[in-house]
Short mmCIF file of C-alpha atoms and ligand atoms in Angstrom, two decimals:
data_model
loop_
_atom_site.label_atom_id
_atom_site.label_comp_id
_atom_site.label_asym_id
_atom_site.label_seq_id
_atom_site.Cartn_x
_atom_site.Cartn_y
_atom_site.Cartn_z
CA MET A 5 0.10 -0.17 0.59
CA THR A 6 1.55 3.27 -0.69
CA ARG A 7 0.14 6.25 0.49
CA ASN A 8 -0.35 9.76 -1.82
CA SER A 9 2.19 11.85 -0.91
CA ALA A 10 0.65 15.01 -1.15
CA VAL A 11 -2.93 15.53 0.48
CA ALA A 12 -5.18 17.22 -2.42
CA GLY A 13 -7.00 20.10 -2.30
CA LEU A 14 -9.66 21.09 -4.55
CA ASP A 15 -8.20 23.00 -6.37
CA ASP A 16 -6.31 20.06 -7.70
CA LEU A 17 -9.64 18.01 -8.65
CA PRO A 18 -11.16 19.53 -12.31
CA VAL A 19 -14.25 20.55 -10.70
CA ARG A 20 -16.91 22.03 -12.81
CA ASP A 21 -15.99 25.90 -13.31
CA GLU A 22 -19.09 27.02 -11.77
CA LEU A 23 -17.96 24.87 -7.94
CA ARG A 24 -14.99 26.13 -7.62
CA GLY A 25 -14.56 28.29 -4.69
CA LYS A 26 -17.96 28.07 -3.94
CA SER A 27 -18.51 27.12 0.02
CA PRO A 28 -21.92 24.36 1.14
CA TYR A 29 -25.06 24.44 2.51
CA GLY A 30 -24.36 24.43 6.06
CA ALA A 31 -26.58 25.50 9.28
CA PRO A 32 -23.75 24.87 11.84
CA GLN A 33 -24.74 21.39 13.56
CA LEU A 34 -22.86 22.93 17.54
CA ASP A 35 -23.73 20.97 20.54
CA VAL A 36 -26.06 23.39 22.51
CA PRO A 37 -28.37 23.10 24.85
CA VAL A 38 -30.73 25.45 23.23
CA ARG A 39 -31.00 24.88 19.05
CA LEU A 40 -33.28 27.09 17.62
CA ASN A 41 -31.50 27.10 14.52
CA THR A 42 -32.62 24.99 11.57
CA ASN A 43 -36.86 25.07 12.05
CA GLU A 44 -36.88 21.77 12.66
CA ASN A 45 -39.52 20.26 14.89
CA PRO A 46 -38.10 20.33 18.31
CA TYR A 47 -41.16 17.90 19.41
CA PRO A 48 -39.99 13.92 18.78
CA LEU A 49 -42.84 12.16 17.59
CA PRO A 50 -44.65 10.48 19.69
CA GLU A 51 -44.23 6.77 21.21
CA PRO A 52 -47.29 5.08 19.36
CA LEU A 53 -46.27 6.75 16.24
CA VAL A 54 -42.42 5.28 16.59
CA GLU A 55 -44.01 1.98 17.06
CA ARG A 56 -46.21 1.75 14.16
CA ILE A 57 -42.92 2.86 12.11
CA ALA A 58 -41.61 -0.05 13.71
CA GLU A 59 -44.11 -2.20 12.86
CA ARG A 60 -44.40 -0.77 9.02
CA VAL A 61 -40.71 -0.64 8.81
CA ARG A 62 -40.64 -4.62 9.82
CA GLU A 63 -43.40 -5.52 7.19
CA ALA A 64 -41.44 -3.00 4.40
CA ALA A 65 -37.82 -5.23 5.01
CA ARG A 66 -39.25 -9.11 4.40
CA ASP A 67 -39.46 -7.41 0.94
CA LEU A 68 -36.04 -5.73 0.72
CA ASN A 69 -34.67 -8.45 -1.34
CA ARG A 70 -36.63 -6.39 -4.20
CA TYR A 71 -36.87 -2.79 -5.34
CA PRO A 72 -39.81 -0.53 -3.93
CA ASP A 73 -42.70 0.85 -5.67
CA ARG A 74 -40.50 2.83 -7.96
CA ASP A 75 -44.07 5.25 -8.42
CA ALA A 76 -44.88 5.10 -5.04
CA VAL A 77 -48.54 4.53 -5.11
CA GLU A 78 -49.71 4.26 -1.87
CA LEU A 79 -47.58 7.15 -0.83
CA ARG A 80 -48.98 9.09 -3.38
CA THR A 81 -51.98 8.27 -2.36
CA GLU A 82 -52.33 8.90 0.58
CA LEU A 83 -50.22 12.90 0.47
CA ALA A 84 -53.16 13.10 -1.51
CA ALA A 85 -55.72 12.77 0.63
CA TYR A 86 -53.94 15.09 2.57
CA LEU A 87 -53.20 17.79 0.43
CA THR A 88 -57.63 17.08 0.10
CA ARG A 89 -58.54 17.40 3.36
CA THR A 90 -55.72 20.44 4.04
CA GLY A 91 -55.49 22.65 1.71
CA LYS A 92 -59.43 21.98 0.36
CA TYR A 93 -59.24 21.23 -3.58
CA PRO A 94 -59.14 17.94 -5.08
CA LEU A 95 -55.90 16.37 -6.06
CA GLY A 96 -55.19 12.27 -7.14
CA ILE A 97 -52.49 10.68 -7.29
CA GLU A 98 -51.91 11.77 -10.54
CA ASN A 99 -51.41 15.48 -9.37
CA VAL A 100 -48.89 14.55 -6.56
CA TRP A 101 -45.25 13.33 -6.91
CA ALA A 102 -42.45 12.41 -3.79
CA ALA A 103 -38.84 12.67 -3.59
CA ASN A 104 -36.08 12.81 -1.19
CA GLY A 105 -36.95 15.56 1.23
CA SER A 106 -38.41 18.85 -1.05
CA ASN A 107 -35.16 19.52 -1.87
CA GLU A 108 -34.97 16.32 -4.32
CA VAL A 109 -38.29 17.35 -5.31
CA ILE A 110 -36.35 21.33 -6.07
CA GLN A 111 -33.89 19.31 -7.72
CA GLN A 112 -36.01 17.03 -10.04
CA LEU A 113 -37.91 19.92 -10.99
CA LEU A 114 -35.06 22.03 -12.30
CA GLN A 115 -33.38 19.08 -13.84
CA THR A 116 -36.43 19.00 -16.11
CA PHE A 117 -37.36 22.62 -16.42
CA GLY A 118 -33.52 24.47 -15.90
CA GLY A 119 -30.38 23.63 -16.11
CA PRO A 120 -27.32 25.01 -18.45
CA GLY A 121 -28.79 27.72 -20.56
CA ARG A 122 -32.17 28.03 -19.04
CA THR A 123 -32.13 30.38 -15.62
CA ALA A 124 -34.51 30.49 -12.44
CA ILE A 125 -35.16 33.27 -10.31
CA GLY A 126 -35.55 33.95 -6.42
CA PHE A 127 -36.44 36.59 -4.23
CA GLU A 128 -34.13 37.81 -2.06
CA PRO A 129 -33.80 37.20 0.99
CA SER A 130 -35.05 33.80 0.89
CA TYR A 131 -34.14 29.74 0.74
CA SER A 132 -31.19 29.54 0.32
CA MET A 133 -31.35 25.87 -1.42
CA HIS A 134 -32.62 27.95 -4.45
CA SER A 135 -29.38 29.39 -5.70
CA LEU A 136 -27.69 26.09 -5.28
CA ILE A 137 -29.27 24.12 -6.24
CA ALA A 138 -29.55 25.61 -9.10
CA ARG A 139 -26.37 26.13 -9.36
CA GLY A 140 -25.73 21.97 -8.44
CA THR A 141 -27.89 21.40 -12.16
CA GLY A 142 -26.51 23.96 -14.35
CA THR A 143 -29.13 26.68 -13.51
CA GLY A 144 -28.06 30.08 -14.04
CA TRP A 145 -29.76 32.23 -11.02
CA ILE A 146 -31.22 35.19 -10.81
CA SER A 147 -31.25 37.41 -7.26
CA GLY A 148 -34.66 39.21 -7.71
CA PRO A 149 -35.40 42.22 -5.39
CA ARG A 150 -37.85 42.11 -1.90
CA ASN A 151 -39.40 45.26 -0.43
CA ASP A 152 -37.25 46.50 2.75
CA ASP A 153 -39.77 45.10 5.14
CA PHE A 154 -39.06 41.95 3.08
CA THR A 155 -43.07 41.81 1.54
CA LEU A 156 -43.06 40.89 -2.51
CA ASP A 157 -42.07 44.51 -4.47
CA VAL A 158 -44.06 42.64 -6.54
CA PRO A 159 -43.95 45.72 -9.94
CA ALA A 160 -40.05 44.69 -9.39
CA ALA A 161 -40.48 41.46 -9.41
CA GLU A 162 -42.86 41.71 -12.71
CA ARG A 163 -40.38 44.21 -14.24
CA ALA A 164 -37.69 41.34 -13.69
CA ILE A 165 -39.40 38.44 -14.48
CA ALA A 166 -40.19 40.05 -17.87
CA GLU A 167 -36.48 41.08 -18.57
CA HIS A 168 -34.41 38.36 -17.75
CA ARG A 169 -37.06 35.45 -18.74
CA PRO A 170 -36.52 33.28 -16.66
CA ASP A 171 -37.53 29.35 -17.05
CA VAL A 172 -38.31 28.91 -13.33
CA VAL A 173 -39.22 31.02 -10.86
CA PHE A 174 -39.61 30.23 -7.01
CA ILE A 175 -42.14 32.41 -4.83
CA THR A 176 -41.03 30.71 -1.27
CA THR A 177 -44.55 31.56 0.74
CA PRO A 178 -44.64 31.83 4.19
CA ASN A 179 -40.79 33.03 3.39
CA ASN A 180 -37.94 31.22 5.17
CA PRO A 181 -35.87 33.06 6.93
CA THR A 182 -38.49 36.34 6.94
CA GLY A 183 -41.33 34.49 7.73
CA ASN A 184 -43.93 35.95 6.01
CA ALA A 185 -46.65 35.31 4.03
CA VAL A 186 -46.70 36.15 -0.27
CA PRO A 187 -50.38 36.99 -0.94
CA ALA A 188 -52.84 34.84 -3.89
CA GLU A 189 -52.90 37.69 -6.04
CA ALA A 190 -49.28 38.38 -6.08
CA VAL A 191 -48.32 34.31 -7.02
CA LEU A 192 -51.44 35.09 -10.26
CA ALA A 193 -49.03 38.46 -10.90
CA LEU A 194 -45.65 36.82 -11.53
CA TYR A 195 -47.40 33.06 -12.46
CA GLU A 196 -48.60 35.72 -15.71
CA ALA A 197 -46.18 37.86 -15.91
CA ALA A 198 -43.52 34.10 -16.47
CA GLN A 199 -46.13 33.75 -18.63
CA ALA A 200 -46.29 36.13 -20.81
CA ALA A 201 -41.72 36.66 -20.53
CA LYS A 202 -41.74 32.93 -22.19
CA ALA A 203 -44.94 33.67 -24.81
CA ALA A 204 -42.42 32.26 -27.67
CA THR A 205 -41.50 29.07 -25.71
CA ALA A 206 -44.17 26.95 -23.32
CA GLY A 207 -43.68 28.88 -21.02
CA ALA A 208 -42.39 29.00 -17.63
CA ILE A 209 -43.10 27.10 -14.02
CA VAL A 210 -43.29 29.42 -11.37
CA VAL A 211 -42.18 26.23 -7.70
CA VAL A 212 -44.45 27.91 -4.60
CA ASP A 213 -42.79 25.92 -1.82
CA GLU A 214 -44.97 25.90 0.69
CA ALA A 215 -42.49 24.09 3.41
CA TYR A 216 -43.92 26.14 6.32
CA ILE A 217 -47.90 26.62 4.98
CA GLU A 218 -48.62 24.61 8.09
CA PHE A 219 -47.49 27.09 10.32
CA SER A 220 -49.53 30.05 8.37
CA HIS A 221 -51.67 32.19 9.48
CA GLY A 222 -52.69 32.08 6.49
CA ASP A 223 -54.62 28.56 3.42
CA SER A 224 -52.36 26.75 1.51
CA LEU A 225 -52.78 28.05 -2.15
CA LEU A 226 -53.33 25.20 -2.89
CA PRO A 227 -56.31 25.56 -4.86
CA LEU A 228 -54.78 28.56 -7.11
CA LEU A 229 -53.27 24.66 -9.72
CA ALA A 230 -57.29 24.82 -10.58
CA GLY A 231 -56.47 25.56 -14.84
CA ARG A 232 -52.71 26.69 -13.64
CA PRO A 233 -50.93 23.98 -15.96
CA HIS A 234 -47.47 25.18 -15.55
CA LEU A 235 -47.60 25.79 -10.89
CA VAL A 236 -46.42 23.93 -8.85
CA VAL A 237 -46.70 23.87 -5.18
CA SER A 238 -43.71 21.70 -3.40
CA ARG A 239 -44.25 20.63 -0.40
CA THR A 240 -42.49 18.57 2.91
CA MET A 241 -42.75 16.80 6.08
CA SER A 242 -39.45 17.96 7.56
CA LYS A 243 -41.18 20.76 9.24
CA ALA A 244 -44.78 20.37 10.36
CA PHE A 245 -45.03 16.76 10.58
CA GLY A 246 -41.74 16.94 12.40
CA ALA A 247 -40.38 13.90 10.39
CA ALA A 248 -36.85 15.98 9.41
CA GLY A 249 -34.98 12.94 9.69
CA LEU A 250 -36.98 10.86 7.93
CA ARG A 251 -36.41 13.11 3.51
CA LEU A 252 -39.83 13.01 2.44
CA GLY A 253 -40.86 16.18 0.82
CA TYR A 254 -43.71 16.34 -1.99
CA LEU A 255 -45.35 18.33 -5.07
CA ALA A 256 -48.90 19.12 -6.36
CA ALA A 257 -48.99 19.43 -9.95
CA ASP A 258 -50.80 18.71 -13.03
CA PRO A 259 -50.61 15.94 -14.23
CA ALA A 260 -48.46 16.44 -16.98
CA VAL A 261 -45.82 17.89 -14.68
CA VAL A 262 -45.68 14.87 -12.81
CA ASP A 263 -45.40 12.22 -15.71
CA ALA A 264 -41.98 15.40 -16.58
CA VAL A 265 -39.98 14.90 -13.33
CA GLN A 266 -40.43 10.51 -14.55
CA LEU A 267 -37.36 12.04 -17.29
CA VAL A 268 -35.21 13.11 -14.54
CA ARG A 269 -36.37 10.99 -11.22
CA LEU A 270 -33.74 8.03 -10.51
CA PRO A 271 -35.09 4.40 -10.69
CA TYR A 272 -36.38 4.01 -7.53
CA HIS A 273 -35.10 6.40 -5.94
CA LEU A 274 -37.70 6.04 -2.86
CA SER A 275 -36.18 3.59 -1.21
CA ALA A 276 -39.20 1.26 1.15
CA VAL A 277 -38.31 2.07 3.97
CA THR A 278 -39.14 5.75 3.34
CA GLN A 279 -42.22 5.10 1.70
CA ALA A 280 -43.10 2.88 5.05
CA THR A 281 -42.26 5.42 7.83
CA ALA A 282 -43.90 8.60 5.37
CA LEU A 283 -46.96 5.71 5.05
CA ALA A 284 -46.59 5.49 9.22
CA ALA A 285 -46.75 8.97 9.58
CA LEU A 286 -49.63 9.73 7.99
CA GLU A 287 -51.79 7.80 9.87
CA HIS A 288 -51.36 10.02 12.83
CA THR A 289 -50.99 13.23 11.21
CA ASP A 290 -54.50 15.00 13.58
CA THR A 291 -51.80 13.93 16.09
CA LEU A 292 -48.91 15.31 14.20
CA LEU A 293 -50.83 19.11 13.48
CA LYS A 294 -51.67 19.51 17.05
CA TYR A 295 -47.95 20.17 17.68
CA VAL A 296 -48.38 22.23 14.87
CA GLU A 297 -51.32 24.17 17.24
CA GLN A 298 -48.70 24.25 19.74
CA LEU A 299 -45.58 25.30 18.15
CA LYS A 300 -47.62 28.02 16.50
CA SER A 301 -48.47 29.58 19.94
CA GLU A 302 -45.67 29.61 20.69
CA ARG A 303 -44.36 31.30 17.25
CA ASP A 304 -46.69 34.05 18.33
CA ARG A 305 -45.43 34.67 21.67
CA LEU A 306 -41.74 34.45 20.40
CA VAL A 307 -43.55 37.69 18.42
CA THR A 308 -45.54 39.30 21.15
CA GLU A 309 -41.94 39.08 23.67
CA LEU A 310 -39.37 39.64 20.92
CA ARG A 311 -41.10 43.38 20.80
CA ALA A 312 -42.05 43.66 24.35
CA ILE A 313 -38.63 43.72 25.35
CA GLY A 314 -38.33 46.17 22.13
CA TYR A 315 -36.07 44.00 18.67
CA ASP A 316 -38.34 44.86 15.18
CA VAL A 317 -40.02 41.40 14.87
CA THR A 318 -40.93 40.32 10.33
CA PRO A 319 -45.00 39.20 10.69
CA SER A 320 -44.24 35.16 10.84
CA ASP A 321 -46.45 33.11 9.47
CA ALA A 322 -44.11 29.84 9.58
CA ASN A 323 -43.08 28.15 12.54
CA PHE A 324 -39.36 30.54 12.97
CA VAL A 325 -39.81 34.61 13.43
CA GLN A 326 -37.03 37.08 12.26
CA PHE A 327 -36.34 39.54 14.24
CA GLY A 328 -33.53 42.48 14.55
CA ARG A 329 -32.10 45.10 14.46
CA PHE A 330 -29.20 44.37 15.36
CA GLU A 331 -26.06 46.21 14.42
CA ASP A 332 -23.89 43.81 13.51
CA ALA A 333 -26.03 40.49 13.29
CA HIS A 334 -23.44 37.88 13.66
CA ALA A 335 -22.36 39.19 16.54
CA ALA A 336 -25.38 38.97 18.18
CA TRP A 337 -25.61 36.04 17.20
CA GLN A 338 -22.10 34.40 18.87
CA ARG A 339 -23.68 36.41 22.32
CA ILE A 340 -27.09 34.77 22.02
CA LEU A 341 -24.49 31.01 21.43
CA ASP A 342 -22.34 32.44 24.69
CA HIS A 343 -25.73 32.49 26.62
CA GLY A 344 -26.45 28.79 25.19
CA VAL A 345 -28.99 29.51 22.68
CA LEU A 346 -28.18 28.52 18.96
CA VAL A 347 -30.81 30.97 16.87
CA ARG A 348 -29.74 31.09 13.20
CA ASP A 349 -27.25 34.36 11.15
CA ASN A 350 -28.83 34.21 7.36
CA GLY A 351 -26.72 36.72 6.19
CA VAL A 352 -29.69 38.88 6.06
CA PRO A 353 -28.12 42.38 8.03
CA GLY A 354 -29.23 43.20 10.52
CA TRP A 355 -31.24 40.78 11.44
CA LEU A 356 -31.62 36.85 12.69
CA ARG A 357 -33.65 34.15 13.11
CA VAL A 358 -34.84 31.86 15.87
CA SER A 359 -36.49 28.67 15.30
CA ALA A 360 -40.75 28.07 17.86
CA GLY A 361 -38.93 25.18 20.24
CA THR A 362 -40.41 23.94 22.85
CA PRO A 363 -41.88 25.89 25.93
CA GLU A 364 -38.94 26.10 27.97
CA GLU A 365 -36.45 26.56 25.21
CA ASN A 366 -38.12 30.02 24.41
CA ASP A 367 -38.41 30.13 27.43
CA ALA A 368 -34.52 30.32 27.35
CA PHE A 369 -34.43 32.28 24.36
CA LEU A 370 -36.29 34.97 25.41
CA ASP A 371 -34.20 35.38 28.94
CA ALA A 372 -30.28 34.89 26.78
CA VAL A 373 -32.52 38.35 24.49
CA ARG A 374 -33.34 40.30 26.78
CA GLU A 375 -29.44 40.53 28.23
CA LEU A 376 -28.78 41.11 25.56
CA LYS A 377 -30.99 44.60 25.48
CA LYS A 378 -29.10 45.52 29.26
CA GLU A 379 -25.55 44.49 27.94
CA PRO A 380 -23.58 47.28 25.83
CA GLN A 381 -23.34 47.00 22.13
CA ALA A 382 -26.29 45.70 22.24
C1 PLP B 3 -36.98 23.85 4.93
C2 PLP B 3 -37.09 24.23 3.78
C3 PLP B 3 -37.71 23.05 2.99
C4 PLP B 3 -37.32 21.85 4.12
O1 PLP B 3 -36.46 20.57 2.77
P1 PLP B 3 -36.91 19.82 3.12
O2 PLP B 3 -35.45 18.46 1.90
O3 PLP B 3 -37.85 18.34 2.46
O4 PLP B 3 -35.93 18.78 4.35
C5 PLP B 3 -38.07 23.48 1.55
N1 PLP B 3 -38.45 25.07 1.58
C6 PLP B 3 -37.76 25.87 2.49
C7 PLP B 3 -38.29 27.10 2.40
C8 PLP B 3 -37.73 24.91 3.48
O5 PLP B 3 -36.73 26.38 5.02
#
């Protein structure tokens, strides 16, 4: 056995030009008592659900010598039933597609509708993975505008769409990291603008990322799918279902969109274990949605208390709250960490983001930021 004489760095590899000098997605995973930085659900799955998962996975294990159901028929049927029940819009299996997290759903959408020579737009600050997945799929990225209060600047967004004629438009509602929801009229205006800009070709795909919709004061935009074959709503079990570790995301759209992503999905991408686990979780939807109610009231408490302490807060329809304003947000992030609480610095100048945790975790966070106000240079 010979060892390499020199340790190779990334620069020594024939990495694609657009990846050179870039950093991977990296929310810090630090070992601190209170972690409120990645919008996870703080509640572990209830014990009866854990039992049910074990049961269903045991059944699935008996067939692991075979490839899984490539079309995830049972899972997509149950997801469609969940969306129909909660989204006030009837959907069938032909409208639903599932993958390993909504990140994979987004990747499949960009592989299908983006790619080299094409572009996607998002209105930033927004979910950083949209631009990262665009980069990974060779899709050009356009950073669209937002108002100073982080609401969508619809006229400016329409102008950006008309100018750049993107193939894919991302609208995150409720938006991450800012927390605010986008009104249906704004989504409709951008949908029209995107189709008009690409009228010479087959139009554009508009992806509404509803990762946090279960936490919203308002309704899902699923009913907008009616008569809009280029609209896609993406969802995840990572947040409301408390199953970030499961890796299950899904989309709802016109059946043609579901057919189109089949062209790029890897065969058997969704393991039998994943499908069995997700099906078990869906059996317990009602229990899981009760935790969502608790988190919503904790979220609202965070907003009220942060304002009472004297912070600015962006109105939130998600399971997290953006608060500020700080002269130096990163320094404030570090000082909150010194109090044993990990929040998120998303790089939005002056602002930090805290995920709603358990009441005890939120108390610890509120104590920390109360202290911060009393300290000099807060
Ligand atoms: C957390 C999050 C997701 C979820 O991604 P998964 O891959 O399903 O875990 C998707 N979109 C946004 C905006 C998010 O914040």
